[in-house]
Coordinates of C-alpha atoms and ligand atoms in Angstrom, one line a residue:
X1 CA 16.1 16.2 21.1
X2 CA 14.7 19.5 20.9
X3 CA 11.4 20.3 19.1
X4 CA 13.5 23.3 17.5
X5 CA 15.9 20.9 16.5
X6 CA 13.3 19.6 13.8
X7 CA 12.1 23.4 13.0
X8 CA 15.8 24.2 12.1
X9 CA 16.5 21.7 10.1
X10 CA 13.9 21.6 7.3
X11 CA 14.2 25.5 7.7
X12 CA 17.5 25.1 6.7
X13 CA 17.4 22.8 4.3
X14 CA 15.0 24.9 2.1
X15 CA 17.0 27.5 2.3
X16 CA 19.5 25.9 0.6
X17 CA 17.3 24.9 -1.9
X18 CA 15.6 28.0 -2.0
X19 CA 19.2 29.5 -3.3
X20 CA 19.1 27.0 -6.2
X21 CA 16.0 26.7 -6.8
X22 CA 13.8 28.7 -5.2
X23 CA 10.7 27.3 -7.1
X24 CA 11.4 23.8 -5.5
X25 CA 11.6 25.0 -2.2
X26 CA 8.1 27.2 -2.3
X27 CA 6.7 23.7 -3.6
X28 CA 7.9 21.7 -0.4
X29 CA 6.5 24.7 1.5
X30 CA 3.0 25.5 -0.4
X31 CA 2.8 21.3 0.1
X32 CA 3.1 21.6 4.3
X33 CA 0.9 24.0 3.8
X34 CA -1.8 22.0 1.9
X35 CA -1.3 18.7 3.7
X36 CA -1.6 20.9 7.4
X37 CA -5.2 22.4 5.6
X38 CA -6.8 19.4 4.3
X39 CA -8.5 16.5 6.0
X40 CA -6.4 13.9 4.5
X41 CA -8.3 10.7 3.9
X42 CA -6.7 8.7 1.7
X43 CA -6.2 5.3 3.2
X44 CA -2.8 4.7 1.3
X45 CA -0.9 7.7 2.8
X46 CA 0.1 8.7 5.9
X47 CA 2.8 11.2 7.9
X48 CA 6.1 10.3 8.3
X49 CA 8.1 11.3 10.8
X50 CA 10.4 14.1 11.1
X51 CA 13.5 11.8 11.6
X52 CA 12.3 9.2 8.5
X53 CA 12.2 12.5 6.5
X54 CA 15.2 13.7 7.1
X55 CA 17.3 10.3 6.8
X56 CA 16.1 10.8 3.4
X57 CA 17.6 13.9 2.4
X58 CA 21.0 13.3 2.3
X59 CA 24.8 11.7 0.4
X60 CA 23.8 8.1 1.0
X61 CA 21.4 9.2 -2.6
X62 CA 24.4 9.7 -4.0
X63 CA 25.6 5.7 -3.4
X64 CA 25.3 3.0 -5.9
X65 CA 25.0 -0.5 -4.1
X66 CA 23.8 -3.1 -6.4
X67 CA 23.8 -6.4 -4.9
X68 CA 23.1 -7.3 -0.8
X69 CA 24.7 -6.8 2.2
X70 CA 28.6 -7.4 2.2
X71 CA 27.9 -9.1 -2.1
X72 CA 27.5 -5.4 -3.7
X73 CA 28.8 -4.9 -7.4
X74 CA 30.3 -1.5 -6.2
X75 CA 32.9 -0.7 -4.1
X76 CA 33.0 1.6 -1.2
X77 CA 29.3 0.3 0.2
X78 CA 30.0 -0.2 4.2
X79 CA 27.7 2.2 5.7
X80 CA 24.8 1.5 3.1
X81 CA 25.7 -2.2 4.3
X82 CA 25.0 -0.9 8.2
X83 CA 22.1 1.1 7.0
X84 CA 20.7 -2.0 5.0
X85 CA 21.2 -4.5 7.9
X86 CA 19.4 -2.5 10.2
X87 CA 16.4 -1.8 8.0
X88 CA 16.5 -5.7 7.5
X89 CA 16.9 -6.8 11.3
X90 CA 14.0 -4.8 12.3
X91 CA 11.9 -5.7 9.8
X92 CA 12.6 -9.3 11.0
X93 CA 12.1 -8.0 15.0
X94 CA 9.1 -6.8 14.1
X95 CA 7.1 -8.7 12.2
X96 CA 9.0 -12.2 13.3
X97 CA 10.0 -13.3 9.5
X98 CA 12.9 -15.4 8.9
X99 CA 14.1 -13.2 6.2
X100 CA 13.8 -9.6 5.3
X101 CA 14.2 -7.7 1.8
X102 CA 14.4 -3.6 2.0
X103 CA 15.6 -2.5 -1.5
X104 CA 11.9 -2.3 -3.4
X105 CA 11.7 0.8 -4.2
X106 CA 7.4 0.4 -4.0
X107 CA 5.2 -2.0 -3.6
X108 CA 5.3 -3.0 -7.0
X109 CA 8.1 -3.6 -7.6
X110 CA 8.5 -6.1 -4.1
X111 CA 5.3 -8.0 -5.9
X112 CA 7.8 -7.9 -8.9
X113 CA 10.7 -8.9 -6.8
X114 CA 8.2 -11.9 -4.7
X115 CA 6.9 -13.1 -8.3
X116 CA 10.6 -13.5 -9.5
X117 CA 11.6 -15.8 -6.7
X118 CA 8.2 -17.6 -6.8
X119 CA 8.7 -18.6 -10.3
X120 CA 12.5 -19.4 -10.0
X121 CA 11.8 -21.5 -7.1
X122 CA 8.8 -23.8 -8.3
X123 CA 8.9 -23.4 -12.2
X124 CA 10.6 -26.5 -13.4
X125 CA 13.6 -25.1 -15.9
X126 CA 16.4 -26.9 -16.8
X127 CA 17.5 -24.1 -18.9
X128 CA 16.6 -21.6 -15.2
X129 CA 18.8 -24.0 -13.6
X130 CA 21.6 -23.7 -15.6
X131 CA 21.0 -19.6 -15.8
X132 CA 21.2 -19.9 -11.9
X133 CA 24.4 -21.5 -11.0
X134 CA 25.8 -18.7 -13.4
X135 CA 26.7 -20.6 -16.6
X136 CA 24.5 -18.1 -18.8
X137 CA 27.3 -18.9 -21.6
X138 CA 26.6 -22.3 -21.9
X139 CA 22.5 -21.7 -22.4
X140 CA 21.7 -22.1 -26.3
X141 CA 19.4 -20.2 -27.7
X142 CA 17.3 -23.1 -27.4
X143 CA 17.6 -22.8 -23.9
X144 CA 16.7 -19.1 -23.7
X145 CA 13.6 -20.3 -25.8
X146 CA 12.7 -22.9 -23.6
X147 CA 13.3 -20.7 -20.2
X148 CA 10.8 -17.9 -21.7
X149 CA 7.6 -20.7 -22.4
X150 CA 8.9 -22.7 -18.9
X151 CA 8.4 -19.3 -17.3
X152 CA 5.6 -17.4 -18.7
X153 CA 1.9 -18.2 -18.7
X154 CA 1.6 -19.4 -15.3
X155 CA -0.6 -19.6 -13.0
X156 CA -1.8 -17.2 -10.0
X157 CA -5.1 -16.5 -8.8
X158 CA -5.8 -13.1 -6.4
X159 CA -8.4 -11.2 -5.2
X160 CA -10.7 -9.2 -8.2
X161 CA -10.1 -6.0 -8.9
X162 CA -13.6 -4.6 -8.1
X163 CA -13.7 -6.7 -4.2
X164 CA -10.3 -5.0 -3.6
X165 CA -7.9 -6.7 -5.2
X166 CA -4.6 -4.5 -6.4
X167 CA -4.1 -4.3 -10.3
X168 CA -0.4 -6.2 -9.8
X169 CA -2.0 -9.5 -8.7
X170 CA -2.6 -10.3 -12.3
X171 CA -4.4 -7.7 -14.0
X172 CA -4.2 -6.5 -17.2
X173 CA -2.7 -3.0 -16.8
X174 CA 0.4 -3.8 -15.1
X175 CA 2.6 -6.3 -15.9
X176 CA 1.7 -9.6 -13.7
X177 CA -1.6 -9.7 -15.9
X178 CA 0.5 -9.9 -18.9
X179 CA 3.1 -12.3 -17.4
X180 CA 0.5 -14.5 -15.5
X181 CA -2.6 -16.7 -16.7
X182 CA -4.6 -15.1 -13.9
X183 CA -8.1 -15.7 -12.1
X184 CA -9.7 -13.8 -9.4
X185 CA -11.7 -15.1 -6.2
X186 CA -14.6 -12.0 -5.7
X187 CA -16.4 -11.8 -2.5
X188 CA -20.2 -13.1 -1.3
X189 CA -22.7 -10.6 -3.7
X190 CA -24.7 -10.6 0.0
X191 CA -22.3 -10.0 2.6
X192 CA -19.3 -8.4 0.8
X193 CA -17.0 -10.8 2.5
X194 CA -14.6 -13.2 1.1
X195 CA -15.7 -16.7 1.1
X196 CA -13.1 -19.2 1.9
X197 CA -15.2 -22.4 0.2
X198 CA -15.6 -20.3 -3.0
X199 CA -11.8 -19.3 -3.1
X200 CA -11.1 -23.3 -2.6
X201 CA -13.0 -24.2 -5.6
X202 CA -11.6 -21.5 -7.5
X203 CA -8.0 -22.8 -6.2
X204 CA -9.3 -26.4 -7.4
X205 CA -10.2 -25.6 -10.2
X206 CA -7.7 -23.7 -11.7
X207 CA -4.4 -25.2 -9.3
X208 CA -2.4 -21.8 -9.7
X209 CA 1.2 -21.7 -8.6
X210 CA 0.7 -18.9 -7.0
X211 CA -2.5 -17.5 -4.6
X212 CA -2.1 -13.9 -3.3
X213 CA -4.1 -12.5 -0.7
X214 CA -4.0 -9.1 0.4
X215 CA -6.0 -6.2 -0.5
X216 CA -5.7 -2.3 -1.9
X217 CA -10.3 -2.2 -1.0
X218 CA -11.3 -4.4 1.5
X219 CA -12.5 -3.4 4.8
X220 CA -12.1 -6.6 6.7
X221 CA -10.0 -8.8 8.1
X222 CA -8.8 -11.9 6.2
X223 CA -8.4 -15.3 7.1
X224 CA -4.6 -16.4 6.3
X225 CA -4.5 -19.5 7.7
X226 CA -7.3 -20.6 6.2
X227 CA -6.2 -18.8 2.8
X228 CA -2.6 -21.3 3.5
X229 CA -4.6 -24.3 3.9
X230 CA -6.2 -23.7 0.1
X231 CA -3.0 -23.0 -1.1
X232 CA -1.5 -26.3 0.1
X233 CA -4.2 -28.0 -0.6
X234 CA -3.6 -27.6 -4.7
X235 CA 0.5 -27.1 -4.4
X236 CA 0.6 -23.3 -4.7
X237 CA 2.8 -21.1 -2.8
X238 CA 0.7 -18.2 -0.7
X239 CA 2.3 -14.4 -1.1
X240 CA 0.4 -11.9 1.0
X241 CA 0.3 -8.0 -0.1
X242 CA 0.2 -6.9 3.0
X243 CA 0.9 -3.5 1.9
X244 CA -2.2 -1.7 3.1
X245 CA -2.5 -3.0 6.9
X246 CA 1.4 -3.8 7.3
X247 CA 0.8 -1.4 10.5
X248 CA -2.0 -3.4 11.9
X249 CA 0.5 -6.4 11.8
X250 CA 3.1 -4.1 13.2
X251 CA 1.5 -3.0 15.7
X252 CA -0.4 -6.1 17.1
X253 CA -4.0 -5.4 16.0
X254 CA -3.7 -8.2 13.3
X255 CA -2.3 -11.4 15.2
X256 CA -2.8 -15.0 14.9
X257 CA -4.8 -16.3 11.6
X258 CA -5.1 -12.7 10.2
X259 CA -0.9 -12.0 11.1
X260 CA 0.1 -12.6 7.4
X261 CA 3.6 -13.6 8.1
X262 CA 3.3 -17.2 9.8
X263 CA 0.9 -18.3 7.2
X264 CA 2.5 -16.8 4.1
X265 CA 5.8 -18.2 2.1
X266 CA 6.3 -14.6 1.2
X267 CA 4.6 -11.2 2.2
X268 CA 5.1 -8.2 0.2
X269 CA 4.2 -4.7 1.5
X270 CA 5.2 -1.1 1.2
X271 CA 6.7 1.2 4.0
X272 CA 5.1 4.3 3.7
X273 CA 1.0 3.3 4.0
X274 CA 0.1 2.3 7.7
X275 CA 3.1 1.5 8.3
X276 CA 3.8 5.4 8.8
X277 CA 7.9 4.8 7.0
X278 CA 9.5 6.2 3.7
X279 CA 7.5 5.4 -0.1
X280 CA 9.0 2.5 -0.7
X281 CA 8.4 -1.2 -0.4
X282 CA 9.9 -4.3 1.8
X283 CA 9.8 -8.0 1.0
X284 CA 9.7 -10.9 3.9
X285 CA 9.9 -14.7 3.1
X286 CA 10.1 -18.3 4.4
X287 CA 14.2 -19.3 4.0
X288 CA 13.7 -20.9 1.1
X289 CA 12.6 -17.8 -0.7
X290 CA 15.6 -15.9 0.5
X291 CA 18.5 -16.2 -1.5
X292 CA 15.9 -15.9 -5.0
X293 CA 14.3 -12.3 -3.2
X294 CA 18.1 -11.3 -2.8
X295 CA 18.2 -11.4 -6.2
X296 CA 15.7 -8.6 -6.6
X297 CA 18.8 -6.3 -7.9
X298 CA 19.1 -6.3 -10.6
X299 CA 16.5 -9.2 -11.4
X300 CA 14.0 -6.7 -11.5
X301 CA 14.9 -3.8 -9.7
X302 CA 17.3 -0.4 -10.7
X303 CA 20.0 0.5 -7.8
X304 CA 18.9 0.1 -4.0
X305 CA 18.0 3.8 -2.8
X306 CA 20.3 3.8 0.2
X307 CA 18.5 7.0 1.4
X308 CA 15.7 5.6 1.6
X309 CA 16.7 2.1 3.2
X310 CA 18.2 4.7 6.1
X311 CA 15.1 5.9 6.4
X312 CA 13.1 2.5 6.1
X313 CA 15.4 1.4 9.3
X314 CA 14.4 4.3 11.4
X315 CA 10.8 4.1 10.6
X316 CA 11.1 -0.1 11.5
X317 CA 12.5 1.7 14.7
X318 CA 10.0 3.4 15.7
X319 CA 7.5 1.1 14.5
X320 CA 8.5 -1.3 17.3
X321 CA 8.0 1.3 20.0
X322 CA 5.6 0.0 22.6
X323 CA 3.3 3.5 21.3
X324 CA 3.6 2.2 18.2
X325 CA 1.0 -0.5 18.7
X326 CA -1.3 2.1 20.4
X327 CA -1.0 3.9 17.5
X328 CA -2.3 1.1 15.1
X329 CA -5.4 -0.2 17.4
X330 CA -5.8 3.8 17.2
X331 CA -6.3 3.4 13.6
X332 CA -9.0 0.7 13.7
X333 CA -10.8 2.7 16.4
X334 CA -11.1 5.9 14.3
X335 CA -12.1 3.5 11.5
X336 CA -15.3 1.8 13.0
X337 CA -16.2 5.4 14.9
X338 CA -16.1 6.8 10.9
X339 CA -18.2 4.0 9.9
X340 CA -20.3 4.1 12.3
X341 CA -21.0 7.8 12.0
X342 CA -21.4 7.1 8.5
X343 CA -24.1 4.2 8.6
X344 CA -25.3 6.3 11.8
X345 CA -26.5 9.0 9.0
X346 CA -27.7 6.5 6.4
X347 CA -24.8 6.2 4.0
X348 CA -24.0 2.4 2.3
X349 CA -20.8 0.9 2.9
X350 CA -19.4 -2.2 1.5
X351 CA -19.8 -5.3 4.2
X352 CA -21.9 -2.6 6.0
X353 CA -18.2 -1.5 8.6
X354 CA -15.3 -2.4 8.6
X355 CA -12.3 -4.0 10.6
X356 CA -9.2 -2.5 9.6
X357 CA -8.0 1.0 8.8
X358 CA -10.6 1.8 5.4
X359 CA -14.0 1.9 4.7
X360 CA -15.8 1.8 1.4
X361 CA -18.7 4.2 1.0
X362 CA -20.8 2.9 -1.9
X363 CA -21.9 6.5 -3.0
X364 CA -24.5 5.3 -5.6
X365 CA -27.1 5.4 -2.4
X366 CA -26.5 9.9 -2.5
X367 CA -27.0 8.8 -6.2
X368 CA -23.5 10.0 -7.3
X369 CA -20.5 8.4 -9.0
X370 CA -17.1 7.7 -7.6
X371 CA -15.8 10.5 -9.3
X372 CA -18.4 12.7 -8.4
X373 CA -18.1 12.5 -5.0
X374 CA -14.4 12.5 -5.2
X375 CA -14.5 15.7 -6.6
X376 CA -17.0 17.7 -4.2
X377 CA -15.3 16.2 -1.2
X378 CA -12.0 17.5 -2.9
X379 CA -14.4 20.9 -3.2
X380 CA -14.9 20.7 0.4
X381 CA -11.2 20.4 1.5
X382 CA -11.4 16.7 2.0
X383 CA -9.4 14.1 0.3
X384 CA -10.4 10.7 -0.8
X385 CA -9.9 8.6 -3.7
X386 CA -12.7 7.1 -5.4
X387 CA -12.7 3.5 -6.0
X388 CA -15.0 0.4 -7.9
X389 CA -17.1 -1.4 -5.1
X390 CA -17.8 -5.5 -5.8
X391 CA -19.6 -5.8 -9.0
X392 CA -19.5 -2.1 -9.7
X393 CA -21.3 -0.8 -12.8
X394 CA -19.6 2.5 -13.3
X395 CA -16.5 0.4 -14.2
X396 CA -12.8 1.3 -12.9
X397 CA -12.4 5.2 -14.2
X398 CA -15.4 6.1 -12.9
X399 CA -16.2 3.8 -10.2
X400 CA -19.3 3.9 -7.6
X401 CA -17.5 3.6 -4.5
X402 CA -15.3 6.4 -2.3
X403 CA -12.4 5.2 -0.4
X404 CA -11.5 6.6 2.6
X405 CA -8.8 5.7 5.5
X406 CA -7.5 6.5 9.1
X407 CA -3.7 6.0 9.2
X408 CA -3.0 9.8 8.2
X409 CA -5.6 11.5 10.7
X410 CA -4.6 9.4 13.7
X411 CA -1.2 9.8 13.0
X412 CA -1.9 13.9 13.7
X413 CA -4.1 12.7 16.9
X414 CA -7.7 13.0 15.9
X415 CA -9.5 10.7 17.7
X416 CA -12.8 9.0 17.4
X417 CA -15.5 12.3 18.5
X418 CA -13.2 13.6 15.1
X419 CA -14.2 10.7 13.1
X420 CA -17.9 11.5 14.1
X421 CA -17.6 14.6 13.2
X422 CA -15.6 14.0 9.7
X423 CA -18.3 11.7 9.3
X424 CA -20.9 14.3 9.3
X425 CA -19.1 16.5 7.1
X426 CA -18.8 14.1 4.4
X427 CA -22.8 13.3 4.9
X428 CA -23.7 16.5 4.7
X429 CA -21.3 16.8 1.1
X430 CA -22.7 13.7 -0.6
X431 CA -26.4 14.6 0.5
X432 CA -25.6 18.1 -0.9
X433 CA -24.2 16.9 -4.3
X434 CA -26.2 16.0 -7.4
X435 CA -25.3 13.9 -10.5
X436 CA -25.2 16.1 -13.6
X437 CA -26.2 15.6 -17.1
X438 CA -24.2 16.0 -20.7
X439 CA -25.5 18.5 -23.1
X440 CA -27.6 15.9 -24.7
X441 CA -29.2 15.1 -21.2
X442 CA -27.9 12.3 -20.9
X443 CA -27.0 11.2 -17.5
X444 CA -23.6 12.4 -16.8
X445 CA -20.8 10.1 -14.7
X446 CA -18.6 13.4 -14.2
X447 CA -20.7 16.2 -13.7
X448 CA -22.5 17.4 -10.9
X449 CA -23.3 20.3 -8.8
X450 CA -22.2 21.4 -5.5
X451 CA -23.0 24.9 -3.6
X452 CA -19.5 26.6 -4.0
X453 CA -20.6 28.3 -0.3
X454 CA -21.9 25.3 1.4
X455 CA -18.2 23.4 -0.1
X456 CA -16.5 26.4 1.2
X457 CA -18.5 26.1 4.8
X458 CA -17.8 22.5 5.1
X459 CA -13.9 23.2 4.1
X460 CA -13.6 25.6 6.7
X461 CA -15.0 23.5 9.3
X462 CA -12.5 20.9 8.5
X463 CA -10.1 23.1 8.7
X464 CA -11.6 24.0 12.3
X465 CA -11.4 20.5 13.2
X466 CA -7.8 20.1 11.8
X467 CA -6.8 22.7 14.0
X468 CA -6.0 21.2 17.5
X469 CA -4.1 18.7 16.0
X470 CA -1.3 20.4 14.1
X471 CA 0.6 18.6 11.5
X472 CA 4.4 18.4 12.8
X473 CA 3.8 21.0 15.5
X474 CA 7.0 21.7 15.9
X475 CA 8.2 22.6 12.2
X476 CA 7.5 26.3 11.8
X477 CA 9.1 27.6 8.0
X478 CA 8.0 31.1 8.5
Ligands
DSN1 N1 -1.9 3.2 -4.8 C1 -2.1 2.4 -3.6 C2 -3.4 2.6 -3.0 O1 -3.8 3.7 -3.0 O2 -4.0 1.7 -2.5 C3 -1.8 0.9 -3.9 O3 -0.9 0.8 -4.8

């Protein structure tokens, strides 16, 4: 194919937006233009390619398939049917699962969709059973009653917020901490790392029905087998969120105890993160799961997204390219060469490295907040999120930690003499930046000052170092 192929088309198709709504189409420019400018950090994003965009943009949006492959509520579904079976088969190819779910349309709603068959398949319901062999006529409303207190309140126990857990494996704000009777395994205070006896006791103690492992904050490997072995040992069923490093199992970087999939009954994940596919999310599970994560529409899930299950199957594609494991050990390269530059120049970082695509700068040694540093690196054209680190006193708004991740800048080519560099300019901000106070001098957790020309210096020399690796080279909209 022809790199002009690619420059044509999204020219194209903004100028067919462009005559409807011109408005639109200046957005989807000015936001090439942004994401070409600014050192992208953000270790939940990433660049999809120009072929996963573009199966995006097209009729199969206009499809309504409720229902799986070759069972849809609609009529008229065949080619989302090939579509969806192709997304599915190389999502089985490539991470070796036994089955494969591609309708979440995030990685929410997958945990939504993993917690549904979880529950369905161990809860004990009469009332469930009855529900499930369709004879929802015959249930009483004692029956409804009882199916609501069989299947709330239950157990699961994750990974805390503040060591790196994600807020849907039982917390508060989203749903699974109002659904579940949740606890949380932390990590050592010393080391940062996850300790497998103290997860065991935890699982002893509180015999949950589910344990999730997986992480949104943690910049190590994990131990699955080992985290399978608790969760047999008190009767739970294990799900893995792998949604963050689904690219380092993809492409081979994450095998044996830390490959999620052998170990786990179910692994959840989203496409779009390392895994460099569409924003959406993807369910694999252990047979048994399968026919209850089929189920995910309209259990707990609007209409598939055909468009994007199109797109989900070409990313899978490419994702099982031979380059595509280069790519991924890529990613864990630039990581420790960004770390290292990092502790190289005295910064603190959670577990003191990292293994996998993030690190976690613990920003309260430059004396800042999260959010403080957040916003001067923003200042200074480069983007992070900030994030709590274990134990964190600034609390979850305003956090004491700075996120940052590979998958986007190796995906454009930048290699580890980048990281180095990238390193140095994000030294050089934090050093540069100090904590402000509120108008009663009080300490502030949001304010601080930053040399608009040294933020404009270190922006342009990011830009400097963005510039031999263009982002999609071959797309020109001028
Ligand atoms: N929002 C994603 C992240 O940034 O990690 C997870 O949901």
């Amino acid at each position: 194919m022809s790199r002009n192929a690619e420059s044509t088309a999204f020219r194209s198709a903004l100028e067919v937006i462009r005559a409807v709504e011109p408005r639109v189409a200046d957005a989807i420019g000015a936001e090439l233009t942004d994401q070409r400018e600014s050192l992208k950090l953000i270790a939940s994003e990433n660049y999809a390619s120009p072929a996963t965009l573009l199966a995006m943009g097209n009729w199969f949006s206009d499809k309504y398939a409720e229902g799986t492959v070759g069972r849809r509520f609609y009529a008229g579904c065949q080619n989302v049917d090939t579509v969806e079976a192709l997304a599915a088969e190389h999502a089985r190819e490539l991470f070796g699962a036994a089955h494969a779910y591609v309708q979440p349309h995030s990685g929410i709603d997958a945990n939504l969709v993993a917690f549904w068959a979880v529950l369905a398949d161990r809860v004990e319901s009469p009332a469930l059973k009855k529900a499930q062999v369709r004879q929802v006529n015959d249930l009483t409303e004692a029956d409804w009653f009882a199916l609501r207190r069989e299947l709330g309140n239950q157990r699961m126990l994750g990974m805390s917020l503040d060591a790196g857990g994600h807020l849907t494996h039982g917390f508060r704000p989203n749903i699974s901490g109002k659904m579940f009777d949740q606890r949380s395994y932390g990590t050592d205070p010393e080391t940062g790392l996850i300790d497998y006896d103290r997860v065991a006791e935890a699982a002893r103690e509180f015999k949950p029905l589910i344990l999730v492992g997986g992480y949104s904050a943690y910049p190590r490997k994990v131990n699955f087998r080992i985290l399978r072995e608790i969760a047999d040992s008190v009767g739970a069923t294990f799900m893995v969120d792998m949604a963050h490093f689904a690219g380092l199992v993809a492409g081979k970087v994450f095998t044996g105890d830390f490959d999620p999939v052998p170990h786990a009954h179910i692994v959840t994940t989203t496409t779009h993160k390392s895994l460099r596919g569409p924003r959406g999310g993807m369910v694999l599970c252990q047979p048994e799961l399968a026919d209850q994560v089929d189920r995910g529409c309209p259990m707990v899930l609007g209409g598939p997204l055909p468009h994007v299950m199109a797109a989900k199957a070409v990313a899978l594609a490419e994702a099982r390219r031979p380059d595509f494991a280069d790519y991924a050990q890529r990613i864990v390269d630039n990581s420790q060469a960004l770390a290292e530059g990092l502790l190289s120049r005295g910064a603190k970082l959670v577990t003191g490295g990292t293994d996998n695509h993030l690190v976690l700068i613990d920003v309260s040694g430059y004396g800042l907040t999260g959010r403080q540093a957040e916003q001067a690196l923003l200042d200074s054209g480069i983007v992070t999120n900030r994030n709590s680190v274990p134990q964190d006193p600034n609390g979850a708004w305003y956090t004491s930690g700075i996120r940052i991740g590979t998958p986007a800048l190796t995906t454009r080519g930048l290699g580890t003499a980048e990281m180095d560099q990238t390193a140095e300019l994000i030294h050089t901000v934090l050093t540069q930046t100090t904590a402000g106070a509120n108008a009663d001098g009080t300490p502030s957790k949001a304010k601080y000052t930053l040399d608009p020309a040294l933020a404009d210096k270190v922006a342009r020399q990011a830009t400097d170092l963005l510039t031999p690796f263009p982002l999609y080279p071959a797309i020109d909209l001028a």
